[in-house]
Short mmCIF file of C-alpha atoms and ligand atoms in Angstrom, two decimals:
data_model
loop_
_atom_site.label_atom_id
_atom_site.label_comp_id
_atom_site.label_asym_id
_atom_site.label_seq_id
_atom_site.Cartn_x
_atom_site.Cartn_y
_atom_site.Cartn_z
CA MET A 29 112.61 116.20 99.42
CA ARG A 30 115.04 113.49 98.56
CA ALA A 31 117.37 111.83 101.02
CA TYR A 32 119.92 111.45 98.16
CA ASP A 33 120.10 115.35 97.81
CA LEU A 34 120.27 115.85 101.68
CA ILE A 35 123.14 113.40 101.99
CA MET A 36 125.13 115.12 99.12
CA ALA A 37 124.59 118.51 100.57
CA LYS A 38 125.77 117.40 103.97
CA ARG A 39 128.68 115.57 102.36
CA ASP A 40 129.73 118.69 100.61
CA GLY A 41 129.64 120.89 103.76
CA GLU A 42 126.44 122.56 103.14
CA GLU A 43 124.12 123.46 106.07
CA LEU A 44 120.69 121.68 106.09
CA SER A 45 117.47 123.27 107.22
CA ALA A 46 115.81 122.34 110.35
CA GLU A 47 112.86 121.05 108.06
CA ALA A 48 115.32 118.80 106.23
CA ILE A 49 116.67 117.30 109.28
CA ARG A 50 113.22 116.64 110.72
CA TRP A 51 112.17 115.18 107.47
CA LEU A 52 115.16 112.72 107.50
CA ILE A 53 114.70 111.65 111.16
CA ASP A 54 110.87 111.18 110.83
CA GLY A 55 111.27 109.30 107.73
CA PHE A 56 113.84 106.93 109.12
CA THR A 57 111.76 106.37 112.45
CA ALA A 58 108.69 105.57 110.24
CA GLY A 59 110.80 103.12 108.24
CA GLU A 60 110.40 105.10 105.04
CA ILE A 61 114.04 106.20 104.66
CA PRO A 62 116.43 103.11 104.65
CA ASP A 63 119.26 102.39 107.02
CA TYR A 64 121.84 102.83 104.41
CA GLN A 65 120.88 106.29 103.54
CA ILE A 66 120.82 107.29 107.32
CA ALA A 67 124.20 105.54 107.71
CA ALA A 68 125.69 107.72 104.94
CA PHE A 69 124.21 110.94 106.52
CA ALA A 70 125.67 110.01 109.84
CA MET A 71 129.20 109.64 108.10
CA ALA A 72 128.63 112.93 106.47
CA VAL A 73 127.96 114.45 109.89
CA TYR A 74 130.91 112.74 111.35
CA PHE A 75 133.26 114.49 108.92
CA ASN A 76 131.36 117.80 108.67
CA GLY A 77 129.80 118.43 112.09
CA MET A 78 126.44 120.07 112.53
CA LYS A 79 125.48 123.86 112.76
CA PRO A 80 123.41 124.76 115.82
CA VAL A 81 120.17 124.96 113.80
CA GLU A 82 120.65 121.36 112.41
CA LEU A 83 121.64 120.00 115.93
CA GLY A 84 118.56 121.66 117.43
CA ALA A 85 116.27 120.07 114.79
CA LEU A 86 118.03 116.76 115.35
CA VAL A 87 117.48 116.74 119.17
CA SER A 88 113.97 118.03 118.76
CA SER A 89 112.98 115.39 116.19
CA MET A 90 114.59 112.44 118.32
CA LEU A 91 113.03 113.87 121.41
CA HIS A 92 109.44 113.87 119.81
CA SER A 93 109.79 110.53 118.06
CA GLY A 94 108.23 108.89 121.22
CA ASP A 95 106.73 109.64 124.53
CA VAL A 96 107.80 112.85 126.35
CA ILE A 97 107.03 112.51 130.08
CA GLU A 98 105.29 115.48 131.60
CA PHE A 99 105.10 116.31 135.29
CA PRO A 100 102.62 118.80 136.71
CA ASN A 101 103.98 122.14 137.12
CA ASP A 102 103.89 122.36 140.75
CA GLY A 103 106.94 124.49 141.40
CA ARG A 104 109.06 121.47 142.59
CA PRO A 105 111.85 120.96 140.06
CA ARG A 106 112.89 117.48 138.78
CA ILE A 107 116.64 117.39 138.33
CA ASP A 108 118.76 114.34 136.79
CA LYS A 109 122.24 113.55 136.35
CA HIS A 110 123.85 111.90 133.24
CA SER A 111 127.43 110.49 133.22
CA THR A 112 129.14 109.72 129.90
CA GLY A 113 130.25 106.46 131.51
CA GLY A 114 133.44 104.97 132.84
CA VAL A 115 134.86 102.04 134.94
CA GLY A 116 133.37 101.64 138.39
CA ASP A 117 130.91 104.54 137.84
CA LYS A 118 128.19 103.58 140.20
CA MET A 119 127.44 107.18 141.18
CA SER A 120 123.67 107.06 140.21
CA LEU A 121 122.84 104.57 142.67
CA PRO A 122 123.76 106.67 145.76
CA LEU A 123 123.21 109.98 144.05
CA ALA A 124 119.53 109.74 143.25
CA PRO A 125 118.41 108.80 146.84
CA ALA A 126 120.80 111.30 148.30
CA VAL A 127 119.43 114.19 146.16
CA ALA A 128 115.89 113.09 146.93
CA ALA A 129 116.56 112.89 150.66
CA CYS A 130 117.49 116.71 150.28
CA GLY A 131 114.15 117.48 148.73
CA VAL A 132 114.78 117.42 145.00
CA ARG A 133 112.96 115.01 142.77
CA VAL A 134 115.08 112.70 140.51
CA PRO A 135 113.45 110.97 137.46
CA MET A 136 116.21 108.88 135.91
CA ILE A 137 116.15 106.77 132.92
CA ALA A 138 119.40 104.92 132.90
CA GLY A 139 121.26 102.48 130.54
CA ARG A 140 122.96 99.13 130.46
CA GLY A 141 126.71 98.58 130.21
CA LEU A 142 128.23 99.74 126.90
CA GLY A 143 131.56 98.21 125.81
CA HIS A 144 134.00 98.64 128.75
CA THR A 145 131.72 100.74 130.86
CA GLY A 146 129.17 99.26 133.36
CA GLY A 147 125.44 100.23 133.43
CA THR A 148 123.36 101.54 136.22
CA ILE A 149 120.59 99.04 135.18
CA ASP A 150 122.69 96.04 135.20
CA LYS A 151 123.95 97.02 138.60
CA LEU A 152 120.41 97.59 140.06
CA GLU A 153 119.29 94.27 138.61
CA ALA A 154 121.79 92.46 140.96
CA ILE A 155 119.41 93.35 143.65
CA PRO A 156 117.08 90.36 143.91
CA GLY A 157 113.59 91.25 142.63
CA PHE A 158 114.50 94.76 141.59
CA GLN A 159 112.23 95.77 138.76
CA THR A 160 113.94 98.14 136.31
CA SER A 161 111.11 98.42 133.77
CA ARG A 162 108.16 100.69 134.80
CA THR A 163 105.09 102.34 132.98
CA ILE A 164 105.10 106.04 132.65
CA GLU A 165 102.51 106.30 135.36
CA GLU A 166 104.43 104.19 137.89
CA PHE A 167 107.55 106.12 137.10
CA LYS A 168 105.85 109.50 137.69
CA SER A 169 103.99 108.31 140.73
CA GLN A 170 107.22 107.00 142.36
CA VAL A 171 109.11 110.19 141.62
CA ASP A 172 106.42 112.05 143.34
CA SER A 173 105.91 109.89 146.33
CA ILE A 174 109.55 108.68 147.10
CA GLY A 175 111.46 111.30 145.35
CA CYS A 176 113.44 109.15 142.87
CA CYS A 177 112.92 106.35 140.41
CA ILE A 178 115.63 104.65 138.23
CA MET A 179 114.31 102.71 135.29
CA SER A 180 115.55 101.41 132.01
CA GLN A 181 114.77 102.83 128.59
CA THR A 182 111.96 100.30 128.09
CA LEU A 183 109.37 103.03 127.50
CA ASN A 184 108.82 104.43 123.94
CA VAL A 185 111.33 107.28 124.99
CA ALA A 186 113.26 108.72 121.96
CA PRO A 187 112.78 105.65 119.77
CA ALA A 188 114.49 107.43 116.85
CA ASP A 189 117.57 107.61 118.95
CA LYS A 190 117.46 103.91 119.87
CA LYS A 191 117.33 103.06 116.02
CA PHE A 192 119.92 105.67 115.04
CA TYR A 193 122.37 104.57 117.80
CA ALA A 194 122.12 100.90 116.63
CA LEU A 195 122.96 102.06 113.21
CA ARG A 196 125.92 104.29 114.43
CA ASP A 197 127.34 101.46 116.44
CA VAL A 198 127.95 99.40 113.33
CA THR A 199 129.08 102.07 111.07
CA ALA A 200 131.84 103.71 113.19
CA THR A 201 129.90 106.88 113.82
CA VAL A 202 129.27 106.60 117.46
CA ASP A 203 132.29 108.81 118.46
CA CYS A 204 130.99 112.04 116.90
CA ILE A 205 130.31 114.92 119.26
CA PRO A 206 127.05 116.35 117.78
CA LEU A 207 125.58 112.78 117.52
CA ILE A 208 126.46 111.81 121.09
CA ALA A 209 125.14 115.17 122.49
CA ALA A 210 121.83 114.81 120.45
CA SER A 211 121.58 111.24 121.58
CA ILE A 212 122.01 111.89 125.24
CA MET A 213 120.16 115.17 125.54
CA SER A 214 117.07 113.90 123.60
CA LYS A 215 116.72 110.99 125.99
CA LYS A 216 117.28 113.10 129.03
CA ILE A 217 114.83 115.99 128.20
CA ALA A 218 112.10 113.28 127.36
CA GLU A 219 112.26 112.41 131.10
CA GLY A 220 110.37 115.62 131.88
CA ILE A 221 113.29 117.20 133.73
CA ASP A 222 113.82 120.82 134.64
CA GLY A 223 117.65 120.64 134.98
CA LEU A 224 120.40 118.23 134.34
CA VAL A 225 123.95 117.87 135.76
CA LEU A 226 126.34 116.32 133.22
CA ASP A 227 129.21 114.24 134.49
CA VAL A 228 131.43 114.29 131.49
CA LYS A 229 134.37 111.98 131.81
CA TYR A 230 137.67 112.34 130.28
CA GLY A 231 140.96 110.19 130.31
CA ASN A 232 142.07 106.69 129.44
CA GLY A 233 138.90 104.96 130.77
CA ALA A 234 136.42 107.20 129.29
CA PHE A 235 135.05 107.57 125.61
CA MET A 236 136.47 111.05 125.49
CA GLN A 237 140.25 110.53 125.92
CA THR A 238 141.36 114.25 126.45
CA VAL A 239 139.97 117.14 128.54
CA GLU A 240 139.56 119.16 125.36
CA GLN A 241 137.32 116.65 123.79
CA ALA A 242 135.19 116.29 126.97
CA GLN A 243 135.04 120.19 127.10
CA ASN A 244 133.62 120.29 123.61
CA LEU A 245 131.08 117.58 124.29
CA ALA A 246 130.20 119.34 127.48
CA GLN A 247 129.70 122.64 125.85
CA VAL A 248 127.54 121.22 122.96
CA MET A 249 125.27 119.44 125.49
CA VAL A 250 124.92 122.54 127.70
CA SER A 251 124.08 124.61 124.74
CA ILE A 252 121.40 122.18 123.52
CA GLY A 253 120.04 122.17 127.12
CA THR A 254 120.02 125.92 127.42
CA GLU A 255 118.20 126.21 123.94
CA MET A 256 115.47 124.03 125.30
CA ASP A 257 115.00 126.06 128.52
CA LYS A 258 116.65 123.52 130.81
CA ARG A 259 119.16 124.49 133.56
CA VAL A 260 122.18 122.53 132.64
CA VAL A 261 125.60 122.25 134.49
CA ALA A 262 128.50 120.09 133.36
CA ARG A 263 131.31 118.95 135.42
CA LEU A 264 134.21 117.33 133.94
CA THR A 265 135.85 114.52 135.78
CA SER A 266 138.76 112.31 135.57
CA MET A 267 138.48 108.57 134.33
CA GLU A 268 142.21 108.02 134.58
CA GLN A 269 141.66 105.21 137.05
CA PRO A 270 138.68 103.19 138.26
CA ILE A 271 136.25 105.08 140.47
CA GLY A 272 135.94 103.96 143.93
CA ARG A 273 137.32 100.56 145.03
CA PHE A 274 135.04 98.06 143.33
CA VAL A 275 134.11 97.16 139.75
CA GLY A 276 131.26 94.63 139.01
CA ASN A 277 127.52 94.57 139.55
CA ALA A 278 126.68 93.33 143.01
CA ILE A 279 129.96 94.59 144.42
CA GLU A 280 129.31 98.06 143.01
CA VAL A 281 125.82 98.04 144.74
CA ASN A 282 127.58 97.16 148.05
CA GLU A 283 130.05 100.02 147.53
CA SER A 284 126.97 102.35 147.00
CA ILE A 285 125.33 101.01 150.25
CA ASP A 286 128.59 101.94 152.01
CA ILE A 287 128.54 105.40 150.52
CA LEU A 288 124.77 105.72 151.45
CA LYS A 289 125.83 104.90 155.06
CA GLY A 290 128.29 107.63 155.22
CA ALA A 291 131.28 105.49 154.34
CA GLY A 292 132.80 104.28 151.13
CA PRO A 293 135.92 105.32 149.20
CA THR A 294 136.89 109.02 149.35
CA ASP A 295 136.73 109.61 145.48
CA SER A 296 133.24 107.98 145.21
CA ARG A 297 132.01 110.13 148.05
CA ALA A 298 133.52 113.25 146.68
CA LEU A 299 131.83 112.84 143.37
CA ILE A 300 128.33 112.19 145.06
CA VAL A 301 128.88 115.28 147.15
CA GLU A 302 129.91 117.57 144.27
CA LEU A 303 127.45 116.26 141.61
CA GLY A 304 124.68 116.13 144.27
CA ALA A 305 125.37 119.89 145.27
CA GLU A 306 125.07 120.82 141.78
CA MET A 307 121.74 119.02 141.54
CA LEU A 308 120.46 120.76 144.62
CA VAL A 309 121.45 124.14 143.29
CA LEU A 310 119.59 123.53 140.01
CA GLY A 311 116.66 122.21 142.14
CA GLU A 312 116.57 125.42 144.04
CA VAL A 313 116.94 123.83 147.42
CA ALA A 314 120.52 124.87 147.93
CA GLN A 315 121.62 128.54 147.84
CA ASN A 316 125.06 127.60 146.33
CA THR A 317 127.38 124.69 145.97
CA GLU A 318 128.85 125.02 149.29
CA ASP A 319 125.35 124.76 150.80
CA GLY A 320 124.61 121.83 148.51
CA ARG A 321 127.72 119.98 149.58
CA ALA A 322 126.75 120.39 153.23
CA GLN A 323 123.15 119.12 152.67
CA ILE A 324 124.33 116.06 150.57
CA SER A 325 127.06 115.21 153.22
CA LYS A 326 124.39 115.37 155.99
CA ALA A 327 122.08 113.12 154.08
CA LEU A 328 124.87 110.61 153.70
CA ASP A 329 125.98 110.80 157.25
CA ASP A 330 122.50 110.88 159.13
CA GLY A 331 121.10 107.83 157.27
CA SER A 332 118.36 109.62 155.36
CA ALA A 333 119.99 108.93 151.77
CA TYR A 334 120.21 105.26 152.81
CA GLU A 335 116.48 105.26 153.96
CA LYS A 336 115.43 106.86 150.64
CA PHE A 337 117.51 104.19 148.56
CA LYS A 338 115.79 101.29 150.63
CA ALA A 339 112.30 103.03 150.00
CA MET A 340 113.24 103.02 146.24
CA VAL A 341 114.35 99.30 146.27
CA GLU A 342 111.13 98.31 147.97
CA ALA A 343 108.91 100.31 145.67
CA GLN A 344 110.48 98.69 142.65
CA GLY A 345 110.07 95.17 144.07
CA GLY A 346 113.67 94.68 145.36
CA ASP A 347 114.70 92.70 148.35
CA VAL A 348 115.64 95.30 151.01
CA LYS A 349 117.01 92.61 153.34
CA SER A 350 119.61 91.61 150.86
CA VAL A 351 120.49 95.23 150.56
CA GLU A 352 120.84 95.46 154.42
CA GLN A 353 123.19 92.44 154.49
CA HIS A 354 125.13 93.41 151.38
CA LEU A 355 124.70 91.33 148.17
CA PRO A 356 126.40 87.96 147.96
CA LEU A 357 129.37 87.70 145.56
CA SER A 358 130.56 84.63 143.69
CA GLY A 359 132.45 83.17 146.72
CA GLN A 360 135.49 82.43 144.75
CA ALA A 361 138.40 84.68 144.58
CA TYR A 362 142.01 85.11 143.29
CA VAL A 363 144.31 87.76 144.53
CA LEU A 364 146.66 89.43 141.87
CA GLU A 365 149.79 90.50 143.68
CA ALA A 366 152.62 92.93 142.44
CA GLU A 367 155.46 91.14 140.91
CA THR A 368 157.97 93.93 141.65
CA ALA A 369 158.33 96.92 143.61
CA GLY A 370 157.34 100.34 142.19
CA PHE A 371 154.65 102.84 141.78
CA ILE A 372 151.05 102.19 140.52
CA GLU A 373 149.75 103.51 137.27
CA PHE A 374 146.63 102.68 135.23
CA PRO A 375 147.80 103.25 131.51
CA ASP A 376 144.56 102.06 130.09
CA THR A 377 141.64 101.96 132.62
CA ARG A 378 139.45 100.37 129.90
CA ASP A 379 141.43 97.08 130.20
CA ILE A 380 139.77 96.84 133.84
CA GLY A 381 136.31 97.26 132.26
CA TYR A 382 137.09 94.68 129.63
CA ALA A 383 138.38 92.28 132.32
CA ALA A 384 135.12 92.49 134.15
CA LEU A 385 133.51 91.59 130.78
CA GLU A 386 135.74 88.47 130.56
CA LEU A 387 134.45 87.27 133.94
CA GLY A 388 130.84 87.72 132.77
CA GLY A 389 130.22 90.96 134.57
CA GLY A 390 129.10 92.56 131.21
CA ARG A 391 127.81 91.47 127.79
CA LYS A 392 130.04 90.92 124.90
CA LYS A 393 126.86 90.34 122.74
CA LYS A 394 123.46 91.55 123.37
CA SER A 395 122.09 88.09 124.29
CA ASP A 396 124.68 87.45 126.93
CA THR A 397 123.48 87.11 130.51
CA ILE A 398 125.31 88.92 133.18
CA ASP A 399 126.85 87.28 136.31
CA PRO A 400 126.21 89.80 139.00
CA GLY A 401 128.59 88.19 141.64
CA VAL A 402 131.75 88.65 139.65
CA GLY A 403 134.09 91.72 139.69
CA PHE A 404 137.05 93.30 141.40
CA GLU A 405 138.18 94.89 144.58
CA ILE A 406 141.09 97.23 143.68
CA TYR A 407 143.45 97.62 146.59
CA VAL A 408 145.66 100.35 145.11
CA ASP A 409 145.40 103.85 143.80
CA ALA A 410 147.48 105.45 141.11
CA GLY A 411 150.77 106.88 142.38
CA GLN A 412 150.75 104.42 145.38
CA LYS A 413 154.08 102.84 146.21
CA VAL A 414 154.09 99.00 146.47
CA GLU A 415 156.47 96.24 147.17
CA ALA A 416 156.76 92.81 145.44
CA GLY A 417 153.95 90.71 146.83
CA THR A 418 151.57 93.56 147.66
CA PRO A 419 147.96 92.60 146.90
CA LEU A 420 146.79 94.72 143.89
CA VAL A 421 143.30 93.38 142.87
CA LYS A 422 141.05 90.71 144.38
CA VAL A 423 139.15 88.89 141.49
CA HIS A 424 135.88 87.49 142.23
CA HIS A 425 135.26 84.80 139.55
CA ARG A 426 132.75 81.99 138.92
CA ASP A 427 134.42 78.67 138.57
CA GLY A 428 137.44 80.31 136.82
CA ASN A 429 135.29 81.40 134.00
CA GLY A 430 137.18 84.11 132.02
CA LEU A 431 139.77 84.27 134.77
CA GLU A 432 142.78 83.71 132.67
CA ALA A 433 141.85 86.45 130.10
CA ALA A 434 140.69 88.77 133.00
CA ILE A 435 144.20 88.45 134.74
CA LYS A 436 146.08 89.09 131.42
CA LEU A 437 144.02 92.34 131.06
CA LEU A 438 144.53 93.24 134.62
CA LYS A 439 148.30 92.89 134.22
CA GLU A 440 148.16 95.33 131.35
CA GLY A 441 145.81 97.58 133.11
CA VAL A 442 147.42 97.97 136.52
CA LEU A 443 151.26 98.46 136.00
CA ILE A 444 153.97 99.00 138.29
CA SER A 445 156.44 101.78 137.21
CA GLU A 446 160.01 102.06 138.50
CA THR A 447 159.66 105.97 138.60
CA PRO A 448 157.15 107.73 140.81
CA THR A 449 153.67 108.20 139.02
CA GLU A 450 151.08 110.76 140.01
CA SER A 451 147.52 110.39 141.28
CA PRO A 452 145.25 112.42 138.69
CA GLU A 453 143.05 115.24 139.94
CA LEU A 454 139.54 114.10 140.21
CA PHE A 455 137.78 117.27 139.09
CA GLY A 456 138.30 119.26 135.83
CA PRO A 457 136.57 122.22 134.43
CA ARG A 458 133.02 123.19 135.01
CA ILE A 459 130.69 124.48 132.32
CA GLU A 460 127.29 126.02 132.90
CA GLY A 461 124.60 127.28 130.54
N1 URA B 523 125.59 107.33 125.06
C1 URA B 523 124.45 107.68 124.48
O1 URA B 523 123.34 107.55 124.96
N2 URA B 523 124.44 108.09 123.11
C2 URA B 523 125.71 108.13 122.45
O2 URA B 523 125.64 108.47 121.27
C3 URA B 523 126.82 107.80 122.99
C4 URA B 523 126.75 107.35 124.54
#
């Protein structure tokens, strides 16, 4: 086979065989096919999409390019959750222990912040001492003993995807549904899961701007999972305003602790209860989602989810005392107030994520270090009526670093409309395999 011929065929809208896709991905991973040919292939896929056989071969080649974790077949299902990312999306932190407290094991390999979205790993690393890098044996043994482990993608998991993603990132081919779906599903299936709940975000703070795009992505991911004998459910959820009340790293850990203690913002808790219920049904410990919701709510309210979280923190070397006391923030704050009376709207939620980046809460380039103590407390919800002078956002900054740029973005991201605005529905369609 020649990469040239396969690129040309894909460019001209032909369907490639599974063998051809495997040959391309294996050759790329081994360094035998150069970046520029795979970049051209990615662009051809961007314009022409992928047929199910091509997609299946892409997922399977990326999945088998590295380690695939295997758990013993002991009849106790392992279920994970993946979110396509948003602003203030700290759901994995309370969700994994809450689900584990109900008896379903959660092996979770999570990512760092990407663009305007925060990353679970960056948030966990705000806890002093917390180790996000684990060996496969440590990962498996913690999932079995405690019930959950959240670690970074430091293992040799789907290395083909890592290489392919880096190339897509610089060739304008990230926002391509089959490539996103293959990337996410190959990594998740490599965790050794039996089932997966997908939280596919849509709206102005998500990568998928419309419900239709999110629905397409969800459908493709659910089909991939089903083809690979995994139980998969996708919930489409709104990202038209930040999730919860806090955005940042340490500050989102603190919100997660509140949720784990049965408190926390209503929307964050609703997401945990809903996604957790789906995980319990897939894990066969709940008869239906109603039963699942009741079990997750109980685990949040009776302290068992919080105890599980502390056990996970301790097992991964984190300082449990600092969790119990809430993590410290920068100690310097500025409060942005409404300049006029009106109704709150979030015309572009990404601005709030980018504002957090300006303060040092994320990375503009790979080598940047994160300041865990900066971030926002957002006092208002979409649709809320405010007066001139009403506090909108408390900005936790460090010595004013990036403060001016962050405030400029916040003023674009949190607008006051003269006419009434609406609070978006949190939950959209549900798709199952
Ligand atoms: N997240 C991933 O893991 N892969 C993509 O391609 C896009 C988002």
